[in-house]
């Protein structure tokens, strides 16, 4: 999810993950990704990782419609970040800033993390769908 608040010991705002023991109805772990510019939209799990995906917004008035997609991999206990990938589609489309939106995040049986994103330029009516394998 995403919050404007802060968990204990974290910065204010940003994406977060909460691990819940549903049998006991208690929160067993909560982590917050640093940066109020990160929105948490999707989460998938494998046996040994938790993958969180969303977008990062840029608050630069000189750049119109700039937003990248990110995926962060945690260990299964949410105690350590294994890796983070930020996808910037701007170089693939002539350097024009784009607004990238995460549509889907999956961990497939082959062990790959895949993202489906929509990369758009609203003013020009341009919308491209991109599928990426992050391995």
N, CA, C and O of each residue as an XYZ file, in Angstrom:
540
protein
N       0.820     -1.183      0.000
C       0.000      0.000      0.000
C       0.857      1.237      0.000
O       2.074      1.169     -0.176
N       0.215      2.372      0.199
C       0.879      3.670      0.220
C       0.312      4.488      1.366
O      -0.882      4.418      1.657
N       1.173      5.268      2.018
C       0.732      6.096      3.130
C       1.400      7.463      3.089
O       2.492      7.618      2.541
N       0.735      8.450      3.675
C       1.344      9.764      3.890
C       2.018      9.811      5.257
O       2.821     10.702      5.533
N       1.683      8.844      6.110
C       2.241      8.785      7.457
C       3.564      8.043      7.485
O       4.177      7.788      6.449
N       3.991      7.703      8.695
C       5.276      7.007      8.852
C       5.144      5.902      9.888
O       4.477      6.078     10.908
N       5.772      4.776      9.632
C       5.890      3.723     10.628
C       7.041      4.107     11.563
O       7.857      4.962     11.217
N       7.110      3.507     12.696
C       8.171      3.780     13.658
C       9.539      3.572     13.019
O       9.807      2.516     12.446
N      10.398      4.575     13.117
C      11.756      4.462     12.607
C      11.891      4.640     11.110
O      12.927      4.284     10.548
N      10.863      5.187     10.431
C      10.933      5.382      8.981
C      10.676      6.836      8.629
O      10.277      7.637      9.473
N      10.908      7.155      7.384
C      10.593      8.486      6.877
C       9.098      8.588      6.620
O       8.410      7.575      6.494
N       8.609      9.799      6.544
C       7.180      9.997      6.321
C       6.808      9.731      4.867
O       7.481     10.192      3.945
N       5.739      8.990      4.682
C       5.188      8.754      3.355
C       5.884      7.650      2.589
O       7.029      7.296      2.872
N       5.165      7.109      1.606
C       5.743      6.115      0.715
C       5.022      4.780      0.747
O       3.985      4.625      1.392
N       5.595      3.826      0.038
C       5.031      2.479     -0.070
C       5.348      1.679      1.184
O       6.359      1.921      1.844
N       4.481      0.725      1.512
C       4.718     -0.112      2.673
C       4.207     -1.523      2.436
O       3.391     -1.763      1.546
N       4.703     -2.464      3.256
C       4.262     -3.857      3.234
C       4.016     -4.273      4.679
O       4.829     -3.989      5.559
N       2.911     -4.936      4.918
C       2.604     -5.454      6.251
C       2.399     -6.961      6.140
O       1.643     -7.435      5.292
N       3.084     -7.708      7.008
C       2.936     -9.161      7.069
C       2.046     -9.478      8.272
O       2.321     -9.041      9.390
N       0.979    -10.243      8.032
C      -0.016    -10.510      9.067
C      -0.140    -12.014      9.296
O      -0.204    -12.793      8.345
N      -0.173    -12.410     10.555
C      -0.504    -13.782     10.925
C      -2.034    -13.815     10.997
O      -2.623    -13.340     11.967
N      -2.668    -14.377      9.970
C      -4.129    -14.340      9.906
C      -4.785    -15.234     10.951
O      -5.920    -14.983     11.356
N      -4.084    -16.270     11.389
C      -4.635    -17.148     12.434
C      -4.764    -16.395     13.761
O      -5.780    -16.485     14.451
N      -3.707    -15.649     14.098
C      -3.688    -14.913     15.366
C      -4.220    -13.486     15.233
O      -4.465    -12.803     16.228
N      -4.394    -13.050     13.978
C      -4.875    -11.690     13.685
C      -3.954    -10.617     14.266
O      -4.400     -9.662     14.901
N      -2.642    -10.809     14.024
C      -1.664     -9.833     14.493
C      -0.691     -9.496     13.364
O      -0.430    -10.313     12.480
N      -0.168     -8.284     13.417
C       0.877     -7.860     12.477
C       2.194     -8.418     12.986
O       2.580     -8.168     14.128
N       2.892     -9.180     12.131
C       4.169     -9.762     12.536
C       5.361     -8.958     12.026
O       6.456     -9.056     12.581
N       5.159     -8.165     10.976
C       6.261     -7.365     10.423
C       5.663     -6.265      9.561
O       4.655     -6.473      8.884
N       6.287     -5.096      9.588
C       5.893     -4.022      8.683
C       7.147     -3.276      8.252
O       8.027     -2.992      9.064
N       7.216     -2.962      6.967
C       8.339     -2.207      6.429
C       7.794     -1.103      5.532
O       6.725     -1.224      4.935
N       8.555     -0.039      5.459
C       8.181      1.085      4.615
C       9.358      1.411      3.716
O      10.482      1.574      4.189
N       9.102      1.506      2.417
C      10.150      1.873      1.477
C      10.447      3.353      1.645
O       9.527      4.163      1.762
N      11.721      3.709      1.657
C      12.086      5.114      1.824
C      11.641      5.932      0.633
O      11.769      5.509     -0.516
N      11.118      7.108      0.922
C      10.745      8.047     -0.124
C       9.254      8.234     -0.254
O       8.532      7.300     -0.602
N       8.791      9.434      0.024
C       7.360      9.720     -0.093
C       6.914      9.736     -1.550
O       5.719      9.798     -1.839
N       7.882      9.680     -2.467
C       7.561      9.674     -3.896
C       7.240      8.279     -4.412
O       6.897      8.128     -5.585
N       7.341      7.250     -3.564
C       7.078      5.863     -3.975
C       5.658      5.451     -3.620
O       5.219      5.583     -2.478
N       4.956      4.950     -4.621
C       3.602      4.448     -4.435
C       3.635      2.932     -4.553
O       4.179      2.400     -5.521
N       3.063      2.231     -3.587
C       3.007      0.773     -3.613
C       1.706      0.311     -4.244
O       0.628      0.616     -3.735
N       1.796     -0.425     -5.354
C       0.597     -0.822     -6.094
C       0.380     -2.327     -6.175
O      -0.762     -2.786     -6.149
N       1.452     -3.099     -6.272
C       1.338     -4.550     -6.474
C       2.326     -5.270     -5.561
O       3.376     -4.735     -5.206
N       1.960     -6.500     -5.191
C       2.851     -7.340     -4.407
C       2.646     -8.794     -4.830
O       1.514     -9.244     -5.004
N       3.745     -9.519     -4.992
C       3.691    -10.956     -5.264
C       4.771    -11.623     -4.420
O       5.750    -10.989     -4.027
N       4.579    -12.912     -4.146
C       5.507    -13.633     -3.282
C       5.968    -14.922     -3.937
O       5.214    -15.575     -4.659
N       7.217    -15.276     -3.675
C       7.739    -16.601     -4.001
C       8.043    -17.267     -2.667
O       7.721    -16.712     -1.616
N       8.653    -18.437     -2.689
C       8.985    -19.110     -1.430
C       9.989    -18.319     -0.600
O       9.954    -18.361      0.630
N      10.889    -17.594     -1.276
C      11.944    -16.909     -0.541
C      12.021    -15.401     -0.742
O      12.947    -14.765     -0.238
N      11.068    -14.812     -1.470
C      11.084    -13.362     -1.685
C       9.674    -12.773     -1.682
O       8.687    -13.452     -1.965
N       9.621    -11.487     -1.351
C       8.402    -10.687     -1.483
C       8.756     -9.549     -2.434
O       9.704     -8.802     -2.189
N       7.995     -9.418     -3.518
C       8.264     -8.405     -4.533
C       7.195     -7.318     -4.446
O       5.999     -7.603     -4.495
N       7.646     -6.068     -4.315
C       6.751     -4.924     -4.211
C       6.983     -4.050     -5.434
O       8.127     -3.756     -5.781
N       5.910     -3.636     -6.084
C       6.042     -2.788     -7.264
C       5.107     -1.595     -7.215
O       4.067     -1.620     -6.557
N       5.496     -0.566     -7.914
C       4.688      0.650     -7.980
C       5.356      1.661     -8.881
O       6.036      1.305     -9.843
N       5.153      2.934     -8.560
C       5.818      3.957     -9.358
C       6.462      5.020     -8.469
O       6.085      5.222     -7.314
N       7.450      5.685     -9.062
C       8.183      6.775     -8.422
C       7.842      8.039     -9.196
O       8.009      8.090    -10.415
N       7.369      9.049     -8.496
C       7.033     10.319     -9.147
C       8.175     11.310     -8.970
O       8.861     11.312     -7.949
N       8.367     12.150     -9.978
C       9.389     13.190     -9.934
C       8.704     14.533     -9.775
O       7.835     14.891    -10.570
N       9.091     15.274     -8.754
C       8.493     16.583     -8.497
C       9.388     17.690     -9.030
O       9.748     18.618     -8.306
N       9.737     17.581    -10.287
C      10.590     18.564    -10.946
C       9.726     19.356    -11.917
O       9.247     18.797    -12.903
N       9.512     20.664    -11.657
C       8.631     21.451    -12.537
C       9.148     21.604    -13.964
O       8.390     21.985    -14.856
N      10.437     21.309    -14.193
C      10.977     21.418    -15.545
C      10.707     20.171    -16.373
O      10.913     20.177    -17.587
N      10.244     19.090    -15.721
C       9.956     17.834    -16.423
C       8.454     17.587    -16.363
O       7.875     17.529    -15.278
N       7.827     17.444    -17.514
C       6.396     17.209    -17.576
C       6.113     15.709    -17.614
O       6.708     14.982    -18.410
N       5.209     15.249    -16.759
C       4.726     13.861    -16.780
C       5.829     12.821    -16.623
O       5.887     11.877    -17.411
N       6.691     12.962    -15.646
C       7.767     11.983    -15.458
C       7.457     11.090    -14.275
O       7.308     11.557    -13.145
N       7.363      9.808    -14.548
C       7.075      8.814    -13.515
C       7.658      7.488    -13.974
O       7.393      7.054    -15.095
N       8.448      6.835    -13.124
C       9.048      5.548    -13.449
C       8.402      4.434    -12.639
O       7.810      4.681    -11.588
N       8.518      3.208    -13.133
C       8.058      2.020    -12.421
C       9.246      1.440    -11.654
O      10.373      1.458    -12.149
N       8.998      0.924    -10.443
C      10.045      0.256     -9.682
C       9.539     -1.086     -9.167
O       8.335     -1.296     -9.022
N      10.477     -1.992     -8.892
C      10.197     -3.246     -8.207
C      11.308     -3.444     -7.177
O      12.491     -3.344     -7.503
N      10.920     -3.724     -5.937
C      11.870     -4.020     -4.868
C      11.624     -5.438     -4.382
O      10.484     -5.825     -4.122
N      12.699     -6.214     -4.261
C      12.619     -7.594     -3.762
C      13.143     -7.631     -2.334
O      14.267     -7.213     -2.059
N      12.308     -8.140     -1.429
C      12.696     -8.379     -0.035
C      12.890     -9.875      0.167
O      12.387    -10.684     -0.613
N      13.619    -10.238      1.215
C      13.639    -11.638      1.601
C      12.254    -11.977      2.169
O      11.455    -11.075      2.421
N      11.967    -13.253      2.369
C      10.628    -13.685      2.776
C      10.218    -13.134      4.136
O       9.026    -13.022      4.421
N      11.182    -12.791      4.973
C      10.876    -12.267      6.310
C      10.759    -10.745      6.340
O      10.522    -10.161      7.397
N      10.925    -10.100      5.180
C      10.875     -8.638      5.065
C      11.948     -7.947      5.909
O      11.748     -6.827      6.380
N      13.074     -8.612      6.096
C      14.126     -8.039      6.927
C      15.265     -7.419      6.119
O      16.044     -6.627      6.648
N      15.362     -7.783      4.830
C      16.476     -7.283      4.023
C      16.036     -7.099      2.571
O      15.335     -7.941      2.009
N      16.461     -5.982      1.977
C      16.202     -5.749      0.550
C      17.237     -6.516     -0.257
O      18.441     -6.349     -0.061
N      16.754     -7.366     -1.173
C      17.658     -8.128     -2.049
C      18.097     -7.279     -3.240
O      19.272     -7.271     -3.607
N      17.147     -6.566     -3.839
C      17.450     -5.690     -4.967
C      16.274     -4.768     -5.264
O      15.145     -5.024     -4.848
N      16.558     -3.702     -5.984
C      15.533     -2.776     -6.486
C      15.875     -2.447     -7.923
O      17.030     -2.180     -8.252
N      14.867     -2.468     -8.778
C      15.016     -2.076    -10.182
C      14.056     -0.933    -10.448
O      12.876     -1.010    -10.107
N      14.567      0.129    -11.059
C      13.707      1.221    -11.496
C      13.740      1.249    -13.019
O      14.804      1.359    -13.627
N      12.572      1.147    -13.621
C      12.457      1.094    -15.081
C      12.142      2.487    -15.608
O      11.113      3.069    -15.264
N      13.022      3.016    -16.435
C      12.825      4.321    -17.062
C      12.725      4.097    -18.571
O      13.719      3.766    -19.217
N      11.542      4.273    -19.126
C      11.348      4.018    -20.561
C      11.753      5.195    -21.438
O      11.761      5.065    -22.662
N      12.089      6.341    -20.849
C      12.423      7.537    -21.630
C      13.498      7.291    -22.689
O      13.322      7.736    -23.823
N      14.612      6.601    -22.377
C      15.636      6.389    -23.413
C      15.156      5.579    -24.623
O      15.720      5.701    -25.711
N      14.132      4.765    -24.442
C      13.638      3.932    -25.532
C      12.744      4.687    -26.508
O      12.448      4.192    -27.596
N      12.321      5.870    -26.123
C      11.378      6.626    -26.943
C      11.900      8.021    -27.235
O      11.173      9.004    -27.095
N      13.156      8.108    -27.640
C      13.731      9.366    -28.090
C      14.003     10.377    -26.998
O      14.172     11.560    -27.296
N      14.052      9.959    -25.749
C      14.394     10.867    -24.664
C      13.262     11.734    -24.154
O      13.477     12.592    -23.297
N      12.058     11.526    -24.668
C      10.928     12.339    -24.216
C      10.371     11.775    -22.900
O      10.040     10.591    -22.828
N      10.265     12.624    -21.852
C       9.761     12.145    -20.565
C       8.380     11.507    -20.683
O       7.517     11.986    -21.418
N       8.195     10.420    -19.943
C       6.947      9.663    -19.999
C       6.421      9.405    -18.604
O       7.149      9.497    -17.616
N       5.157      9.085    -18.544
C       4.532      8.682    -17.295
C       4.317      7.172    -17.375
O       3.426      6.696    -18.078
N       5.148      6.427    -16.645
C       5.064      4.968    -16.658
C       4.200      4.498    -15.493
O       4.363      4.963    -14.365
N       3.292      3.584    -15.767
C       2.376      3.065    -14.754
C       2.476      1.545    -14.709
O       2.425      0.881    -15.745
N       2.619      0.998    -13.502
C       2.662     -0.451    -13.325
C       1.258     -1.021    -13.497
O       0.326     -0.616    -12.801
N       1.113     -1.958    -14.426
C      -0.175     -2.597    -14.684
C      -0.238     -3.958    -14.006
O      -1.252     -4.305    -13.402
N       0.848     -4.735    -14.103
C       0.864     -6.080    -13.513
C       2.276     -6.422    -13.065
O       3.262     -5.956    -13.634
N       2.345     -7.252    -12.026
C       3.595     -7.760    -11.487
C       3.379     -9.232    -11.206
O       2.399     -9.604    -10.559
N       4.296    -10.088    -11.692
C       4.124    -11.524    -11.462
C       5.466    -12.194    -11.222
O       6.509    -11.751    -11.701
N       5.398    -13.269    -10.470
C       6.533    -14.180    -10.301
C       6.089    -15.475    -10.957
O       5.180    -16.141    -10.461
N       6.722    -15.841    -12.070
C       6.239    -17.007    -12.829
C       6.933    -18.301    -12.394
O       7.935    -18.250    -11.681
N       6.415    -19.457    -12.811
C       6.971    -20.754    -12.401
C       8.436    -20.967    -12.789
O       9.121    -21.787    -12.178
N       8.916    -20.246    -13.786
C      10.323    -20.372    -14.188
C      11.251    -19.612    -13.239
O      12.473    -19.704    -13.355
N      10.662    -18.854    -12.294
C      11.467    -18.099    -11.337
C      11.774    -16.681    -11.764
O      12.648    -16.038    -11.183
N      11.075    -16.181    -12.769
C      11.305    -14.828    -13.280
C      10.296    -13.845    -12.712
O       9.146    -14.199    -12.451
N      10.734    -12.614    -12.523
C       9.848    -11.532    -12.128
C       9.529    -10.740    -13.394
O      10.430    -10.249    -14.075
N       8.246    -10.623    -13.699
C       7.806     -9.914    -14.901
C       6.958     -8.710    -14.529
O       6.198     -8.745    -13.561
N       7.095     -7.637    -15.314
C       6.241     -6.472    -15.150
C       5.579     -6.137    -16.474
O       6.162     -6.314    -17.543
N       4.366     -5.655    -16.382
C       3.637     -5.112    -17.519
C       3.375     -3.661    -17.159
O       2.805     -3.364    -16.109
N       3.794     -2.761    -18.035
C       3.585     -1.352    -17.737
C       3.028     -0.606    -18.930
O       3.196     -1.006    -20.082
N       2.365      0.483    -18.618
C       1.814      1.388    -19.618
C       2.675      2.643    -19.580
O       2.794      3.281    -18.534
N       3.276      3.004    -20.709
C       4.135      4.173    -20.804
C       3.428      5.198    -21.681
O       3.174      4.948    -22.859
N       3.110      6.362    -21.095
C       2.251      7.313    -21.815
C       2.818      8.735    -21.862
O       3.614      9.150    -21.020
N       2.367      9.454    -22.887
C       2.528     10.904    -22.984
C       1.124     11.441    -23.215
O       0.616     11.418    -24.336
N       0.509     11.920    -22.153
C      -0.892     12.338    -22.217
C      -1.153     13.409    -23.264
O      -2.111     13.304    -24.030
N      -0.308     14.443    -23.309
C      -0.535     15.580    -24.208
C      -0.566     15.169    -25.676
O      -1.208     15.828    -26.494
N       0.132     14.071    -26.014
C       0.189     13.621    -27.405
C      -0.693     12.413    -27.667
O      -0.764     11.931    -28.797
N      -1.360     11.922    -26.646
C      -2.227     10.758    -26.825
C      -1.460      9.482    -27.118
O      -1.990      8.573    -27.757
N      -0.216      9.402    -26.659
C       0.623      8.231    -26.908
C       0.548      7.298    -25.707
O       0.679      7.733    -24.563
N       0.337      6.017    -25.972
C       0.291      5.006    -24.922
C       0.920      3.717    -25.457
O       0.450      3.159    -26.449
N       1.969      3.253    -24.808
C       2.648      2.033    -25.202
C       2.583      1.028    -24.058
O       2.817      1.386    -22.903
N       2.266     -0.224    -24.371
C       2.248     -1.295    -23.381
C       3.576     -2.050    -23.516
O       3.973     -2.429    -24.618
N       4.255     -2.262    -22.385
C       5.570     -2.883    -22.389
C       5.575     -4.045    -21.394
O       5.141     -3.892    -20.252
N       6.064     -5.198    -21.828
C       6.238     -6.370    -20.961
C       7.733     -6.557    -20.761
O       8.488     -6.577    -21.733
N       8.174     -6.696    -19.503
C       9.592     -6.845    -19.220
C       9.845     -8.009    -18.266
O       9.093     -8.221    -17.315
N      10.901     -8.751    -18.528
C      11.411     -9.777    -17.635
C      12.566     -9.130    -16.871
O      13.544     -8.709    -17.489
N      12.474     -9.042    -15.547
C      13.492     -8.336    -14.764
C      14.683     -9.206    -14.398
O      15.597     -8.724    -13.729
N      14.709    -10.476    -14.812
C      15.855    -11.335    -14.462
C      16.982    -11.128    -15.428
O      18.030    -11.760    -15.299
